[in-house]
Protein backbone atom coordinates (compact mmCIF):
# COMPACT_ATOMS: atom_id res chain seq x y z
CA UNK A 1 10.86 13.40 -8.42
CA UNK A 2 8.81 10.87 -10.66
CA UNK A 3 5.56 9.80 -9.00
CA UNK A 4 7.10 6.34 -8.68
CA UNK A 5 9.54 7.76 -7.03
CA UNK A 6 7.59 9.35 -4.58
CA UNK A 7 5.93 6.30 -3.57
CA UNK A 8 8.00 3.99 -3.28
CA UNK A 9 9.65 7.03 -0.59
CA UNK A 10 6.59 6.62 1.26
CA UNK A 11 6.41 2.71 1.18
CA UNK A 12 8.86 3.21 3.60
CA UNK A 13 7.35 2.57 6.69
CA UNK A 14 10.25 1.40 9.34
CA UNK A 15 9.30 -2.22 9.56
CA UNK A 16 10.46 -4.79 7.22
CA UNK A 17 6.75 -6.69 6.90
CA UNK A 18 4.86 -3.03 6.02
CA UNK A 19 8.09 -2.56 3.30
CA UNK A 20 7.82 -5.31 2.06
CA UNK A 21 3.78 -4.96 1.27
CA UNK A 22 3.64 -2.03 0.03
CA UNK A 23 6.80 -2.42 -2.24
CA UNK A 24 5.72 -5.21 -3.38
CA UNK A 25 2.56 -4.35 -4.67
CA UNK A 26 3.93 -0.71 -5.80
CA UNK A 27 6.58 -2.71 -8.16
CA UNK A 28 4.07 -5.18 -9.75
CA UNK A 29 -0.16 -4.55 -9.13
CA UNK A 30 0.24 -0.79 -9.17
CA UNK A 31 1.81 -1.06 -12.49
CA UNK A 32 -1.09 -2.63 -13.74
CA UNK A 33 -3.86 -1.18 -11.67
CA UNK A 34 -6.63 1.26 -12.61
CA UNK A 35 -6.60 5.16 -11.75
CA UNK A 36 -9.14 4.16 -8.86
CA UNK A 37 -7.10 1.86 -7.48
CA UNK A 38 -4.16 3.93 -7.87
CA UNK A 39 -5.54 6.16 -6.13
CA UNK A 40 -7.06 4.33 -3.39
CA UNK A 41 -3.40 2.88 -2.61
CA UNK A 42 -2.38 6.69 -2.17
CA UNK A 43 -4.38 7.07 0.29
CA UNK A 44 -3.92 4.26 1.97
CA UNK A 45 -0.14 5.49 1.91
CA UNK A 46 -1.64 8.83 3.71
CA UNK A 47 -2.70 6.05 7.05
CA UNK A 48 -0.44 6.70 10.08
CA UNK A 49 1.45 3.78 10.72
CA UNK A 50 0.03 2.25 13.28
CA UNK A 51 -3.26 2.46 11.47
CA UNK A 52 -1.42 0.93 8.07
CA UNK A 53 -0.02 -1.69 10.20
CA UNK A 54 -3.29 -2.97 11.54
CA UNK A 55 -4.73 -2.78 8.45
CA UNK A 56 -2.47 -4.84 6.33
CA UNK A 57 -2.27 -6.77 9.24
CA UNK A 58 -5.64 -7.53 9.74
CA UNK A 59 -5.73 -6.76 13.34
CA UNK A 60 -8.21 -3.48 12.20
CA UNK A 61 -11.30 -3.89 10.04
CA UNK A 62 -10.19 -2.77 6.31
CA UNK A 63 -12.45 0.35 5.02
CA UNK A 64 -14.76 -0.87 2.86
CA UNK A 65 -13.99 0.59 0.05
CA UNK A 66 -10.29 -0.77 0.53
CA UNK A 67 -11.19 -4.18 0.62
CA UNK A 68 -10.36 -5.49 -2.46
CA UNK A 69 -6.33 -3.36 -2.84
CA UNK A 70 -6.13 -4.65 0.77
CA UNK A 71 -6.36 -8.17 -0.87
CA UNK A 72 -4.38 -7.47 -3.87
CA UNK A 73 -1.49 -6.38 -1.61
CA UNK A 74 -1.49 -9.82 0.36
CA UNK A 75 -2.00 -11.82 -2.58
CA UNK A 76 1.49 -10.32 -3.79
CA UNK A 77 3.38 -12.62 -1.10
């Protein structure tokens, strides 16, 4: 399985607003994004999904060093 692939597997979260993000940003910023950031959105792929939710959601303060894919991903809406 391409690495693609694999991601866009775990985009899927069960809830149409977290599929939506993350797929979202996987099919158009991640294409374009640096290795940091690349790998800073795996990781934030590795968050239970509660803790995801909350996140994107903004109902949980975003790790710092987060902050600006965190923005990225809602500026794909």
């Amino acid at each position: 399985m391409d690495e693609l692939a694999r991601l866009k597997w775990q985009c899927r979260r069960g809830t149409k607003e977290l599929d939506f993000l993350l797929n979202r940003y996987l099919e158009t910023g991640y294409l374009v994004a640096d290795q940091a950031e690349k790998a800073l959105f795996v990781e934030l792929l590795g968050f239970e999904d509660d803790e995801l939710s909350a996140v994107l959601m903004a109902e949980a303060e975003v790790p710092e060093e987060m902050e600006v894919l965190v923005g990225k991903i809602h500026s794909q809406l």
